[in-house]
Structure formats: structure tokens, C-alpha cells
Tab-separated table of C-alpha atoms in Angstrom:
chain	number	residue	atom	x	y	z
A	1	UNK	CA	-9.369	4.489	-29.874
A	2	UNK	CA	-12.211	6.832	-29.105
A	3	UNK	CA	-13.353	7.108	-25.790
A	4	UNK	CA	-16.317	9.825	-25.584
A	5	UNK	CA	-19.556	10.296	-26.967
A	6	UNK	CA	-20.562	6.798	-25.897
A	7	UNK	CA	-19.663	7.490	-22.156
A	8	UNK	CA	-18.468	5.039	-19.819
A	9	UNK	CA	-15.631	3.204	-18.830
A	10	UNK	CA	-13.058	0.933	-21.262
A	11	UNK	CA	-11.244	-1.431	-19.194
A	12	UNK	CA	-8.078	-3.085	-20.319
A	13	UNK	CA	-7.308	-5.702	-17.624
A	14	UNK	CA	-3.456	-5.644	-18.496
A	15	UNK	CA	-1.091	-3.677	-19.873
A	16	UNK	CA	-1.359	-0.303	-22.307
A	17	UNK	CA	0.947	0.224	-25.227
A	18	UNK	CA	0.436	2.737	-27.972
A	19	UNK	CA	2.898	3.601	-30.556
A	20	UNK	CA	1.117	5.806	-33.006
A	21	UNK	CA	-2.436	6.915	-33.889
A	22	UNK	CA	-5.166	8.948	-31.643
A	23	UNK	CA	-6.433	8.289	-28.145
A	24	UNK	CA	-9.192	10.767	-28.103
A	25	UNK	CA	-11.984	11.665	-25.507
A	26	UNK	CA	-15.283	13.794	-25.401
A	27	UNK	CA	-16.139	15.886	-22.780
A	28	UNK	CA	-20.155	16.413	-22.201
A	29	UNK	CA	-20.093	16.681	-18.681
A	30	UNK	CA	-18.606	16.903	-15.960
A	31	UNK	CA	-19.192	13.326	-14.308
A	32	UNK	CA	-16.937	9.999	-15.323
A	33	UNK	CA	-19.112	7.790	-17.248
A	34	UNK	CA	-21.605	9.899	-18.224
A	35	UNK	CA	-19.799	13.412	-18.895
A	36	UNK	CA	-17.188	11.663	-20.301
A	37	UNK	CA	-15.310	8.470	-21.035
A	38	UNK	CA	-12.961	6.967	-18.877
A	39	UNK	CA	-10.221	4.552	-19.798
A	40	UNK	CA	-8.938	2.224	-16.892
A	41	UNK	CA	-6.070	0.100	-17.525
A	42	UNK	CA	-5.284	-2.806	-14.537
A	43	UNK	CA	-1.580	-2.293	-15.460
A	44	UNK	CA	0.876	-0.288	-17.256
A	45	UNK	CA	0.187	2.457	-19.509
A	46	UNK	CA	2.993	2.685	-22.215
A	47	UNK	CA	2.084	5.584	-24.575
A	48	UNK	CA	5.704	5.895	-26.750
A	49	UNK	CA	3.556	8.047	-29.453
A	50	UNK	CA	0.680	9.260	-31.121
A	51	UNK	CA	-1.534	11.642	-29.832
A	52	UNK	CA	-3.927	12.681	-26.619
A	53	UNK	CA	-6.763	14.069	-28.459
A	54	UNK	CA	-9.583	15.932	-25.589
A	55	UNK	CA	-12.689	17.820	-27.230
A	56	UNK	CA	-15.488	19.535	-26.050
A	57	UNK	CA	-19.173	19.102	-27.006
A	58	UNK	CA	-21.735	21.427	-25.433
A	59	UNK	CA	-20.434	21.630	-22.342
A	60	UNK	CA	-18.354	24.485	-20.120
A	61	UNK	CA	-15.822	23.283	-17.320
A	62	UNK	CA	-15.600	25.463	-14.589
A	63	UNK	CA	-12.320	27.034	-13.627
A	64	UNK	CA	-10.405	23.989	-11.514
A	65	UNK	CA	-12.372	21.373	-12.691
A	66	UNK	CA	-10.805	18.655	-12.989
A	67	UNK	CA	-11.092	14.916	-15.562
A	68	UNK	CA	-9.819	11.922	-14.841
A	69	UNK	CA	-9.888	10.304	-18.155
A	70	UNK	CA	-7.408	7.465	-17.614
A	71	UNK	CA	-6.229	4.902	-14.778
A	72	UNK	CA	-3.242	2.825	-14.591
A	73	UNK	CA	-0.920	1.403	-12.217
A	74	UNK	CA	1.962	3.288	-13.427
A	75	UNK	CA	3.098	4.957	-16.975
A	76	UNK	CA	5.779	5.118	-19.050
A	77	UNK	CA	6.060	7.786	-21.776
A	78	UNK	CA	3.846	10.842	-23.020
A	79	UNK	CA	1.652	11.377	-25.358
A	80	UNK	CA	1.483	14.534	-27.557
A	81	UNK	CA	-1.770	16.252	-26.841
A	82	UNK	CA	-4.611	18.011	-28.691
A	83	UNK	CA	-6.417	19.673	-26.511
A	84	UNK	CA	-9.607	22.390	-26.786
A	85	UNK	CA	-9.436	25.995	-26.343
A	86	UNK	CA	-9.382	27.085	-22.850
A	87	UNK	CA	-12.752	27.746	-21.135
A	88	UNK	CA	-13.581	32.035	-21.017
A	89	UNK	CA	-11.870	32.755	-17.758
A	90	UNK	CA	-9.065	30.383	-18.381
A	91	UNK	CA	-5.454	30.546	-19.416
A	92	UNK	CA	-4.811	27.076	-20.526
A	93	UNK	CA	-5.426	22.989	-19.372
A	94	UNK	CA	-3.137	21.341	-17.912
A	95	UNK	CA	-2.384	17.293	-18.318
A	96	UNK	CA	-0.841	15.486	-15.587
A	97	UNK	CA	-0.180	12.047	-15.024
A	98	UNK	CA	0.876	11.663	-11.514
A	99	UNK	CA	-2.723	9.954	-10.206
A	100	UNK	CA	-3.858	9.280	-13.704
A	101	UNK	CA	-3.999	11.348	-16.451
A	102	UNK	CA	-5.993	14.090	-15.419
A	103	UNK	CA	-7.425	17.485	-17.754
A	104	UNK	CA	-7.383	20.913	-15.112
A	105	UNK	CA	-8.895	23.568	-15.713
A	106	UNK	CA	-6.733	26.749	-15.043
A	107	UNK	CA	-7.690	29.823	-14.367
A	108	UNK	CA	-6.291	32.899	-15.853
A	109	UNK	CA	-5.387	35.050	-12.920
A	110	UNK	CA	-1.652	34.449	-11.263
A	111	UNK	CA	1.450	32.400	-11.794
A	112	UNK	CA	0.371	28.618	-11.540
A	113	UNK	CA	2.037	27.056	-8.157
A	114	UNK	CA	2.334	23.459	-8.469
A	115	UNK	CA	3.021	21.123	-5.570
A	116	UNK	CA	6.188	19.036	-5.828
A	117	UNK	CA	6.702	16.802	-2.701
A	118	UNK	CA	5.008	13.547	-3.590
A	119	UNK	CA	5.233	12.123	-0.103
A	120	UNK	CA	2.877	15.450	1.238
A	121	UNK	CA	4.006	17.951	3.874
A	122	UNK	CA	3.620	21.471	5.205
A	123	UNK	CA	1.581	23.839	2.664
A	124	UNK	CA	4.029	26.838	4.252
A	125	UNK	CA	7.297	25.050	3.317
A	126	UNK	CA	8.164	26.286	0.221
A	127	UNK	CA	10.650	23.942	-1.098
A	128	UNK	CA	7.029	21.695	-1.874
A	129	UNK	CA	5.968	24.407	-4.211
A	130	UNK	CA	7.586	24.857	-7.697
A	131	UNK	CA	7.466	28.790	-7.265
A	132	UNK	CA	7.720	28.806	-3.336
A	133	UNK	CA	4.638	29.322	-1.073
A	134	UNK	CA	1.393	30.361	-2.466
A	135	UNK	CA	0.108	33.680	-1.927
A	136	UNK	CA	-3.781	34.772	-2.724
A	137	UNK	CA	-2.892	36.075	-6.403
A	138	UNK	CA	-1.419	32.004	-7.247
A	139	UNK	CA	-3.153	29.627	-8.770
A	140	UNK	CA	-2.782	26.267	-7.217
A	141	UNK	CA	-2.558	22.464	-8.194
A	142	UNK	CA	-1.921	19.624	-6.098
A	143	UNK	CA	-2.091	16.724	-8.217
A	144	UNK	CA	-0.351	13.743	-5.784
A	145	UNK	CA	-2.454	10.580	-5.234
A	146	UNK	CA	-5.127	10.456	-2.924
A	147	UNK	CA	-2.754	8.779	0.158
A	148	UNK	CA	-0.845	12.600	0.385
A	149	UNK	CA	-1.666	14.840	2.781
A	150	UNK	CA	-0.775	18.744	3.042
A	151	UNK	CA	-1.334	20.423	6.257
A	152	UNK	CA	-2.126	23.588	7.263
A	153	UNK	CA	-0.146	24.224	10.618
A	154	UNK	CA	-1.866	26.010	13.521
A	155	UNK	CA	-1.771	29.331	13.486
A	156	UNK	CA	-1.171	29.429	9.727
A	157	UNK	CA	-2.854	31.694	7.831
A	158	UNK	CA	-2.592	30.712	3.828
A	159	UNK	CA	-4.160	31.794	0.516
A	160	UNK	CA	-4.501	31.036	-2.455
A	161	UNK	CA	-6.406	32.501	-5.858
A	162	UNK	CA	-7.738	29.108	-7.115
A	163	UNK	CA	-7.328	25.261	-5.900
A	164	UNK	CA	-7.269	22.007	-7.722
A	165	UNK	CA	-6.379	19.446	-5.742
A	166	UNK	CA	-6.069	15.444	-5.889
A	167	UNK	CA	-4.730	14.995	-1.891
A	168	UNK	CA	-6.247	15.221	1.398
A	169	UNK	CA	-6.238	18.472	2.587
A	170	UNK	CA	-5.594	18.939	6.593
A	171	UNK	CA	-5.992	22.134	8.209
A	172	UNK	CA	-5.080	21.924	12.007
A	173	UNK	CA	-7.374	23.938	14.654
A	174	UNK	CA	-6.377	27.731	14.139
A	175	UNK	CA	-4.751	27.313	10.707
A	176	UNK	CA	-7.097	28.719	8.058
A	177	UNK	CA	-7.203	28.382	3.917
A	178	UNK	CA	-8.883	31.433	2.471
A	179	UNK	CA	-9.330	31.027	-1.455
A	180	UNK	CA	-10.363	33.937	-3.327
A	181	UNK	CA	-10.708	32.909	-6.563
């Protein structure tokens, strides 16, 4: 299935299996539909092989960009991926299925800090972070659906290098996000 130079959206109103072959997309821009294709299954997504094939075609993400190339209700399985070289800047994309599968862009400056506490919380609680709290030299991806909210307490004072986020961001009067990236 190729999903990409013809832009727009491929709906499958039930489920998704795939056992073997390619699932590939086109990136051209940076906009759903037009930038590239988006595949939107109404139920579940059952990849149990074959590959994730992404490619670029004269067009440069930014660094925390983000592509949501593929809805479902839920998923089941992986795919192995193919994916283009990293963007100048970048150390490497990352895939993530948790909303979606989504393509980030990540930036090549300090340890990647990943949020892990899919019903949301406090951004200075560290046990929601896979490396603990983020400090201004992390990188940092919250990739939870839409629904989760972190929060910035008052009187918190946070950083971080870079931010790709999926969740609703809450910052409480005199708490403060500074991102230096």
C-alpha cells in the first residue's frame, strides 16, 4: 500500500491487518493531506509484519516536527520500519504509536526524555519521565493522546532543550516553561 505522493487520506472503515509486504508514505510537506498521506483506520490496526516504509521528497522537517501518518482505535503489533536519514540538526526519528503512529523529529542535542504516565500529571515528578525530570540540555516528547494533561505547578520553574508534544500543556500562574532549543 502506498500512501504518499498522491496526498490525502485512505480510510478503512474497519479493521487493519497486515502480515507481510510495505506500508510506505511520502513526505512533501508538512500538512496531512497535502504534505503527506494519511491512513485512518475506524478500527483496529493489526500490523504482525512487513515493513513501515517513510521517505522524503523535497522537503526538510524541522527539528520536533511531528506526522501523524496513521489513525486507529487501538493497535496490535509493530511494524519494522524504513525510515529516511535524519534531518541536518537531527539525531534520529522516532515512531510511536500511542495516539497514532506518529514520525518526530529529534533533535541532536541531549538525552531524549520521554513522558511515561499515560493518565498525565506533574511535569516536576519524575517518576513520569523515563530519565527523571527534564532539565534545559533534554530533549523532550510527550506523545499521550490529546485528553492528557501535564502541569506546570506554581512556582515551578522548568526547562527543557526541545518539545514535541501530543497533550495539553497547563502551566499554572507563576510556573514558567523556558525552551531553549
Amino acid at each position: 500500500m502506498f500512501s504518499g505522493a498522491s496526498s490525502g487520506t485512505l480510510t478503512v472503515t474497519g479493521n487493519y491487518a497486515q502480515s507481510g509486504g510495505t506500508l510506505a508514505f511520502e513526505i512533501t510537506g508538512g500538512q496531512p493531506n497535502t504534505g503527506y498521506g494519511v491512513l485512518n483506520v475506524g478500527g483496529s490496526a493489526t500490523p504482525t509484519g512487513g515493513t513501515l516504509s517513510i521517505t522524503e521528497s523535497g522537503f526538510t522537517p524541522i527539528i520536533a516536527e511531528s506526522f501523524q501518518y496513521m489513525t486507529f482505535a487501538s493497535i496490535t503489533g509493530s511494524f519494522s520500519t524504513s525510515l529516511p536519514s535524519a534531518p541536518t540538526g537531527a539525531r534520529f526519528w522516532n515512531v510511536s504509536t500511542s495516539i497514532g503512529e506518529t514520525l518526530f523529529v529529534i533533535p541532536s542535542t541531549g538525552a531524549v526524555d520521554l513522558w511515561t504516565n499515560a493518565g498525565g500529571g506533574f511535569w516536576d515528578a519524575a517518576g513520569n519521565w523515563s530519565i527523571g525530570v527534564p532539565t534545559s540540555t533534554d530533549d523532550v516528547i510527550i506523545d499521550e493522546p490529546s485528553s492528557v494533561t501535564v502541569t506546570i505547578q506554581n512556582g515551578d520553574v522548568e526547562s527543557a532543550a526541545n518539545l514535541a508534544s501530543t497533550a495539553t500543556l497547563t502551566i499554572l500562574t507563576g510556573g514558567s516553561l523556558a525552551v531553549t532549543g
